[in-house]
Coordinates of N, CA and C in Angstrom, one line a residue:
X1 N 53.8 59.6 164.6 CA 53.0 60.4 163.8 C 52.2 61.4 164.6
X2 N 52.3 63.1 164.3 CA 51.6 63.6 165.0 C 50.2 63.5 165.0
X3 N 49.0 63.5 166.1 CA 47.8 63.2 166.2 C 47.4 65.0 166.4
X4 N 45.9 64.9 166.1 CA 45.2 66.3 166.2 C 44.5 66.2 167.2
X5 N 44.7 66.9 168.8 CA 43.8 66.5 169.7 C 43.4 67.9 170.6
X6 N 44.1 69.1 169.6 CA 44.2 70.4 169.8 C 43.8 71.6 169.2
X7 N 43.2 72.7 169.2 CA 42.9 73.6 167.7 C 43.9 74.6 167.5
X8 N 45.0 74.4 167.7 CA 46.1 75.5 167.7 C 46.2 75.9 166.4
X9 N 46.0 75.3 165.2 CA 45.8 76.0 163.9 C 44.9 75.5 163.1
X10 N 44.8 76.5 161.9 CA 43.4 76.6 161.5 C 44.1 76.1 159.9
X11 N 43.1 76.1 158.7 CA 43.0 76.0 157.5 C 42.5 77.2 157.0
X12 N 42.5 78.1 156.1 CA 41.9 79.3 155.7 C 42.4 79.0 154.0
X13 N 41.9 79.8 153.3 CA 41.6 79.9 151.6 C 41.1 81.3 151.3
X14 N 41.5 81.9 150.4 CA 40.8 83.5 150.2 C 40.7 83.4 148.7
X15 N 39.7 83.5 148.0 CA 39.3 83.7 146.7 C 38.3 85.1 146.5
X16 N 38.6 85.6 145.0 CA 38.5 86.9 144.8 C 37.1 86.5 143.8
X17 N 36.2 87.5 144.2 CA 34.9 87.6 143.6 C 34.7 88.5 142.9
X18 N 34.2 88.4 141.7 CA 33.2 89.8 140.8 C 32.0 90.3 141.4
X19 N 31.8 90.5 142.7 CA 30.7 91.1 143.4 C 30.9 91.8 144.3
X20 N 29.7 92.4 144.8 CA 30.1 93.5 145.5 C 29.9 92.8 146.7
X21 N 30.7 93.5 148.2 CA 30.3 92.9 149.7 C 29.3 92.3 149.7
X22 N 28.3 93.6 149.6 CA 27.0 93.0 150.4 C 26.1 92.2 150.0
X23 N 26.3 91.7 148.5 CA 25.6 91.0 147.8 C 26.5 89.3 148.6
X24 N 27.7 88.8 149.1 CA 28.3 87.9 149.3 C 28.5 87.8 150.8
X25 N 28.1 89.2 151.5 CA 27.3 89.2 153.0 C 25.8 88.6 152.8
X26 N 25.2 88.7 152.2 CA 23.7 88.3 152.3 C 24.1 86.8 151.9
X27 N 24.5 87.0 151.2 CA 24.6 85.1 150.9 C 24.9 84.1 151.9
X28 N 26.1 84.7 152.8 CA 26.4 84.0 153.6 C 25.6 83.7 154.9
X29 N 25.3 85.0 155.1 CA 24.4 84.8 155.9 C 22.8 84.6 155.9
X30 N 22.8 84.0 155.0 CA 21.2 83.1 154.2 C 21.6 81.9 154.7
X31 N 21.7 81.4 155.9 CA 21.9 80.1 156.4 C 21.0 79.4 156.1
X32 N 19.7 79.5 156.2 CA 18.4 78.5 155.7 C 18.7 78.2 154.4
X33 N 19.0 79.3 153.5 CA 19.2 78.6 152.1 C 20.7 77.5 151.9
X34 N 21.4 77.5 152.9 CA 22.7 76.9 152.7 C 22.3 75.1 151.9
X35 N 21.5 74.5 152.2 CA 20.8 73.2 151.7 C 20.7 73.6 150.3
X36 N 20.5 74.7 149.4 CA 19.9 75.0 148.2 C 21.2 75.1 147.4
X37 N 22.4 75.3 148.0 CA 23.7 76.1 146.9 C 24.6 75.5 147.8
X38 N 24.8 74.7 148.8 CA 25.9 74.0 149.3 C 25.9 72.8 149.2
X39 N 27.2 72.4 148.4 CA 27.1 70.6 148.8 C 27.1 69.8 150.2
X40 N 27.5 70.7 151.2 CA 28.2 69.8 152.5 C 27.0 70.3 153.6
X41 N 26.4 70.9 153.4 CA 24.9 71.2 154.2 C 23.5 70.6 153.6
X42 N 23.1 69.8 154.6 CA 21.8 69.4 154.1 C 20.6 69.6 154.7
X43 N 20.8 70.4 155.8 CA 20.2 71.3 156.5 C 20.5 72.1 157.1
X44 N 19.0 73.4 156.9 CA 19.6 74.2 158.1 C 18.4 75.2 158.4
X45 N 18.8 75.4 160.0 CA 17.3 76.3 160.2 C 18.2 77.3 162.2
X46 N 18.1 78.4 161.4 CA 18.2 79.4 162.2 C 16.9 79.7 163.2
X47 N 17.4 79.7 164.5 CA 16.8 79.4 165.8 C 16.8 81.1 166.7
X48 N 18.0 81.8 166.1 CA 16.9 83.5 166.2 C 18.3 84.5 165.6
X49 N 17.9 85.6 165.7 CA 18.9 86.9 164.8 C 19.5 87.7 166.5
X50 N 20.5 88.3 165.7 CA 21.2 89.6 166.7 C 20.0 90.6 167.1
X51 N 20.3 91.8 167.7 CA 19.6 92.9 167.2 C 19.8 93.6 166.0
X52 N 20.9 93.0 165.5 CA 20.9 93.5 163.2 C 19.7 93.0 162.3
X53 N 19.4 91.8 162.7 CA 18.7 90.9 162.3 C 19.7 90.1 161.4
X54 N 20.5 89.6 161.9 CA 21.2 89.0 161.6 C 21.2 87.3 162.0
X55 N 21.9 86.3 161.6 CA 21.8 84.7 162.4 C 22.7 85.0 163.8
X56 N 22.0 84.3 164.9 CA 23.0 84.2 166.0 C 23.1 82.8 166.7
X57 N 22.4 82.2 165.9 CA 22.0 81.0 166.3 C 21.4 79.7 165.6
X58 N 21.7 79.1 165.3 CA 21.6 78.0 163.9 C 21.8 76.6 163.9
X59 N 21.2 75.7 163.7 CA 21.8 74.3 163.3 C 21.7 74.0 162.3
X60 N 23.0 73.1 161.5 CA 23.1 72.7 160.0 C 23.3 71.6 160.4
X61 N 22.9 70.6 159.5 CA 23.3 68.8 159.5 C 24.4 68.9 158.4
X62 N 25.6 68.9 158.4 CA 26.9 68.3 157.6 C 27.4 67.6 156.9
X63 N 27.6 67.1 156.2 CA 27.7 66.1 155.1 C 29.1 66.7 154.1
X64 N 30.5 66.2 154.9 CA 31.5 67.1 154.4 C 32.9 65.4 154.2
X65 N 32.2 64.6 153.6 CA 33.1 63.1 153.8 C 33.7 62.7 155.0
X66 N 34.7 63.2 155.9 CA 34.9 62.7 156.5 C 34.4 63.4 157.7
X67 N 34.1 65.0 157.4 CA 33.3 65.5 158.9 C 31.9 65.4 158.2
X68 N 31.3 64.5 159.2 CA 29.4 64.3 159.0 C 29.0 65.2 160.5
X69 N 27.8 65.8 160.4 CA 27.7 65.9 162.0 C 26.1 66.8 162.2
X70 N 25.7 66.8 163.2 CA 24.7 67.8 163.2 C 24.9 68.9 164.1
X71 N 25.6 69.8 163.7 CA 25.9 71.1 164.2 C 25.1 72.0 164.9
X72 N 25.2 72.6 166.1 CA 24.6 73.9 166.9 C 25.8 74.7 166.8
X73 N 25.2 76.3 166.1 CA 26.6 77.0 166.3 C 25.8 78.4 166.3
X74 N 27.3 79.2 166.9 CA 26.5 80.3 167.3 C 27.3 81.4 166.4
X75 N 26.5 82.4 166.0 CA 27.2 83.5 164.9 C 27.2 84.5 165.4
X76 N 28.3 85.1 165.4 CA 28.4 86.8 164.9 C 28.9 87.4 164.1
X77 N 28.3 88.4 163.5 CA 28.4 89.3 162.2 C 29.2 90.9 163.1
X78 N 30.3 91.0 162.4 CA 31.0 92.4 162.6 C 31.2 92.8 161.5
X79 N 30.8 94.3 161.3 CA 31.3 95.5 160.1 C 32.5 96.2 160.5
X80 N 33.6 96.1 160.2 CA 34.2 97.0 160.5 C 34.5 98.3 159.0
X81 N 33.3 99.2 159.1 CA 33.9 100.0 157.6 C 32.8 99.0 156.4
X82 N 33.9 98.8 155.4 CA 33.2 98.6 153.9 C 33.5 96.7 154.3
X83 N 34.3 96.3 155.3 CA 34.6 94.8 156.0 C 34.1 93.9 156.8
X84 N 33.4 92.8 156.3 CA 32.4 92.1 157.0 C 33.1 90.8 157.5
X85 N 32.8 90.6 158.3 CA 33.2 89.1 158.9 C 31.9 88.4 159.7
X86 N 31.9 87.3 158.9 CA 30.5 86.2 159.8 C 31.5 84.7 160.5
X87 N 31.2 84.7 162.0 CA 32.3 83.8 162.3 C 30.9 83.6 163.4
X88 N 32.0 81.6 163.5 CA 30.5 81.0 164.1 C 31.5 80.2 165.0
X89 N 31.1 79.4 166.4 CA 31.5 78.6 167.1 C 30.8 77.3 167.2
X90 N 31.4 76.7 167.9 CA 30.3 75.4 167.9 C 29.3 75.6 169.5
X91 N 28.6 75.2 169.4 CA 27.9 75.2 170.8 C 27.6 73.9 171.4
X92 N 26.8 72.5 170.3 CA 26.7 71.3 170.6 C 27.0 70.5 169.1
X93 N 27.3 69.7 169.6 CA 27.4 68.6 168.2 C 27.1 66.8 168.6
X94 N 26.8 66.0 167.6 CA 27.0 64.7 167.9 C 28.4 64.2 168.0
X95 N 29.1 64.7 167.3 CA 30.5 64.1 167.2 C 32.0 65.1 167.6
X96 N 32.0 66.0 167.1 CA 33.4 67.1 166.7 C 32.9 67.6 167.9
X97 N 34.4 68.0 168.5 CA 34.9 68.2 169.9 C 34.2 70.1 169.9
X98 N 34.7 70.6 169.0 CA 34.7 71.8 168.4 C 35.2 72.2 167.3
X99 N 34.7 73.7 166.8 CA 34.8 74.5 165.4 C 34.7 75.5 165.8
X100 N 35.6 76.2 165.0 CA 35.5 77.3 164.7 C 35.8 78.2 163.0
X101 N 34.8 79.0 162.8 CA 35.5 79.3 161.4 C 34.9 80.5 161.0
X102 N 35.2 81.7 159.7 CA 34.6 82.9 159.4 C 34.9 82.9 158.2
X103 N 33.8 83.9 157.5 CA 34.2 84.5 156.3 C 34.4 86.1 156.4
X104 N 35.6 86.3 156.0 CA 35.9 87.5 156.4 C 36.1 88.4 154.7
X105 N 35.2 89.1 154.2 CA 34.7 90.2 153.1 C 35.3 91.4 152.9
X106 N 36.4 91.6 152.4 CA 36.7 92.8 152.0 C 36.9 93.5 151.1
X107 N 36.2 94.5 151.0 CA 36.2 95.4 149.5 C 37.5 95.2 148.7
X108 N 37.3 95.2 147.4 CA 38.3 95.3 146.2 C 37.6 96.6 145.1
X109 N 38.3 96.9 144.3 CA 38.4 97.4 143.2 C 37.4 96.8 142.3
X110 N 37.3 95.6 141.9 CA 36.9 94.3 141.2 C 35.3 93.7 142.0
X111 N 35.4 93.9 143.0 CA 34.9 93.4 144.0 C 34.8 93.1 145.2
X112 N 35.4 92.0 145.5 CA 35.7 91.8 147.2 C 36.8 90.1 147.0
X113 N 37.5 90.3 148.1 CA 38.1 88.7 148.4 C 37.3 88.3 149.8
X114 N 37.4 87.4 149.6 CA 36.7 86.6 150.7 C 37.8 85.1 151.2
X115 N 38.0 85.5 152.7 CA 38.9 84.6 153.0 C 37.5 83.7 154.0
X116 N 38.3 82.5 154.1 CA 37.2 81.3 154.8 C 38.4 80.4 155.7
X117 N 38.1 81.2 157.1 CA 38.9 80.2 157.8 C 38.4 79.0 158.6
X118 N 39.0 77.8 159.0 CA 38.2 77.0 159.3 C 38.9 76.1 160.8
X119 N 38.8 75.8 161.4 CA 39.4 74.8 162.7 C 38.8 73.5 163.2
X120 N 38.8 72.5 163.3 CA 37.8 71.9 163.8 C 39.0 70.6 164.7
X121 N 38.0 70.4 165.4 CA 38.4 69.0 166.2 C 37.4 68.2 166.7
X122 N 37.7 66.7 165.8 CA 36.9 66.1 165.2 C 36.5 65.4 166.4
X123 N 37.2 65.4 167.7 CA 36.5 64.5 168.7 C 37.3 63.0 168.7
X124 N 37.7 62.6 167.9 CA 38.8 61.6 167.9 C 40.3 61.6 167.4
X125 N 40.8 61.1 168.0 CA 42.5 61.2 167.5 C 42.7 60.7 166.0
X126 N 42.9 61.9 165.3 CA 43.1 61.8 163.6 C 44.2 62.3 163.6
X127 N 45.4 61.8 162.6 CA 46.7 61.9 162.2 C 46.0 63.6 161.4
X128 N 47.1 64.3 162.2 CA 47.1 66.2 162.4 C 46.9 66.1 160.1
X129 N 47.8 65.9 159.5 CA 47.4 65.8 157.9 C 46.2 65.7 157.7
X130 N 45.9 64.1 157.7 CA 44.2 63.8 157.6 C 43.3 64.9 157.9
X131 N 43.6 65.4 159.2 CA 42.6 66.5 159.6 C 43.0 67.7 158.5
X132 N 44.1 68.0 158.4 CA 43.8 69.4 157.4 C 43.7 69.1 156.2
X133 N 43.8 68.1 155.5 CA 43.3 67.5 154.3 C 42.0 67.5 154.4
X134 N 41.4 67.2 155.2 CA 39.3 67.3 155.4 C 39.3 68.9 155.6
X135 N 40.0 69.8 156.2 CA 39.5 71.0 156.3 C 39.6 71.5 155.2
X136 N 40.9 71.6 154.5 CA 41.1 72.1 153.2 C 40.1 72.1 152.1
X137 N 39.7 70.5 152.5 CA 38.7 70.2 151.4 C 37.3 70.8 151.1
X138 N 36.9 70.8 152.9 CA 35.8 71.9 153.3 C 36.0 73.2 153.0
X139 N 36.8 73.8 152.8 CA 37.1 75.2 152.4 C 37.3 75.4 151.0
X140 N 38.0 74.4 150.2 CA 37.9 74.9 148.6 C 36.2 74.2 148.4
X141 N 35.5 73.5 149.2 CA 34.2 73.2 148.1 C 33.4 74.2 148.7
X142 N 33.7 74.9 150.1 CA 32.4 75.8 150.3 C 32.9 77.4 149.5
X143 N 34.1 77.4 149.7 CA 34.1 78.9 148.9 C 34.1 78.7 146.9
X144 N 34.1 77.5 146.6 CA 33.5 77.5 145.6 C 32.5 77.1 145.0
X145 N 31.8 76.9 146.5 CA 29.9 77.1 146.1 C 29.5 78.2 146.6
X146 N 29.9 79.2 147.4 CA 30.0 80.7 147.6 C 29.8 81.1 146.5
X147 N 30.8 80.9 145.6 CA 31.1 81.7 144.5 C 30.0 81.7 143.5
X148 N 29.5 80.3 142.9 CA 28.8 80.0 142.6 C 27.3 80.9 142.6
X149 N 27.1 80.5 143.9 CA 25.7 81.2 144.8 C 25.9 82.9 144.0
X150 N 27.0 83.3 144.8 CA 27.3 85.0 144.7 C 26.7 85.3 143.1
X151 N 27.6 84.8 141.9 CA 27.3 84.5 140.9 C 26.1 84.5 140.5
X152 N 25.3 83.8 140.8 CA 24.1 83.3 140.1 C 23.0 84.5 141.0
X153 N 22.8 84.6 142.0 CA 22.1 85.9 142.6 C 22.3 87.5 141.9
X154 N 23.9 87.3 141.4 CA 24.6 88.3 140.4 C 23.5 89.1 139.1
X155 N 23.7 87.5 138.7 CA 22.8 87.2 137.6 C 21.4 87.5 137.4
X156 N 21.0 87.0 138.6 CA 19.4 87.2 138.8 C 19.3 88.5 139.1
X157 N 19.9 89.3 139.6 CA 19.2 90.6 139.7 C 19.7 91.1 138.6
X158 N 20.8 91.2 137.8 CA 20.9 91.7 136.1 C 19.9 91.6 135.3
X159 N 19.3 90.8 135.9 CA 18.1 89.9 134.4 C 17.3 89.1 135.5
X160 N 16.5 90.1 136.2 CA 15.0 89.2 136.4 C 14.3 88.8 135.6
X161 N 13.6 87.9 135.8 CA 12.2 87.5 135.1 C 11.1 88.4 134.9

């Protein structure tokens, strides 16, 4: 049975939003709020910005079933055009070897798709399925608490208080 002891491929998911970019760029990149609208983060506190003022630097504590972990990772934010991509690496962890993953934003008609790629290596020999079955999983619950978030911020500026 093949084992996962390598990051040669990734898991990715792209789901299409009723929002505009930059309303689902700010979202994402509201890492401190990730504990308030994500199930799999239960912390998080950004340690400093780019020169965009952007996150460049961050730790979240994890809570993803089978990946638990307390994560140091490092961000960068590129525009290319009306196209945003936030993609992060791992820097330190307690457990997982390394990660890598992004949300990459691109304008629609409708709004934007947002694809969510993801890689990880968990640090111990997991049967290669298992591992993409935990990635997959991490990818449909965060891009549909993305959505969620996007959604309800939607909302609130339609209809403040």
């Amino acid at each position: 049975m093949p084992y996962c002891r390598d990051m040669g491929e990734h898991t990715n998911a792209t789901r299409v939003m009723s929002a505009d970019p930059e309303t689902v760029l700010a979202t994402v990149v509201d890492i401190e709020a990730y504990p308030r609208w994500t199930s799999q983060i239960t912390r998080a506190e950004v340690f400093a910005l780019d020169a965009a003022g952007m996150p460049s630097d961050a730790e979240l504590r994890m809570d993803a079933g089978l990946l638990k972990d307390v994560l140091r990772l490092r961000y960068r934010v590129t525009r290319r055009g009306p196209e945003a991509e936030v993609a992060w690496t791992l820097v330190a962890a307690q457990q997982l070897r390394s990660l890598e993953g992004s949300y990459r934003i691109v304008p629609t008609a409708q709004g934007c798709t947002v694809t969510y790629t993801l890689n990880v290596d968990p640090g111990i020999p997991i049967i290669t399925a298992l591992r993409r079955k935990a990635e997959a999983t991490v990818v449909s619950v965060a891009l549909d608490d993305l959505a969620r978030e996007v959604e309800r911020r939607n909302t609130e500026r339609a209809h403040p208080e």
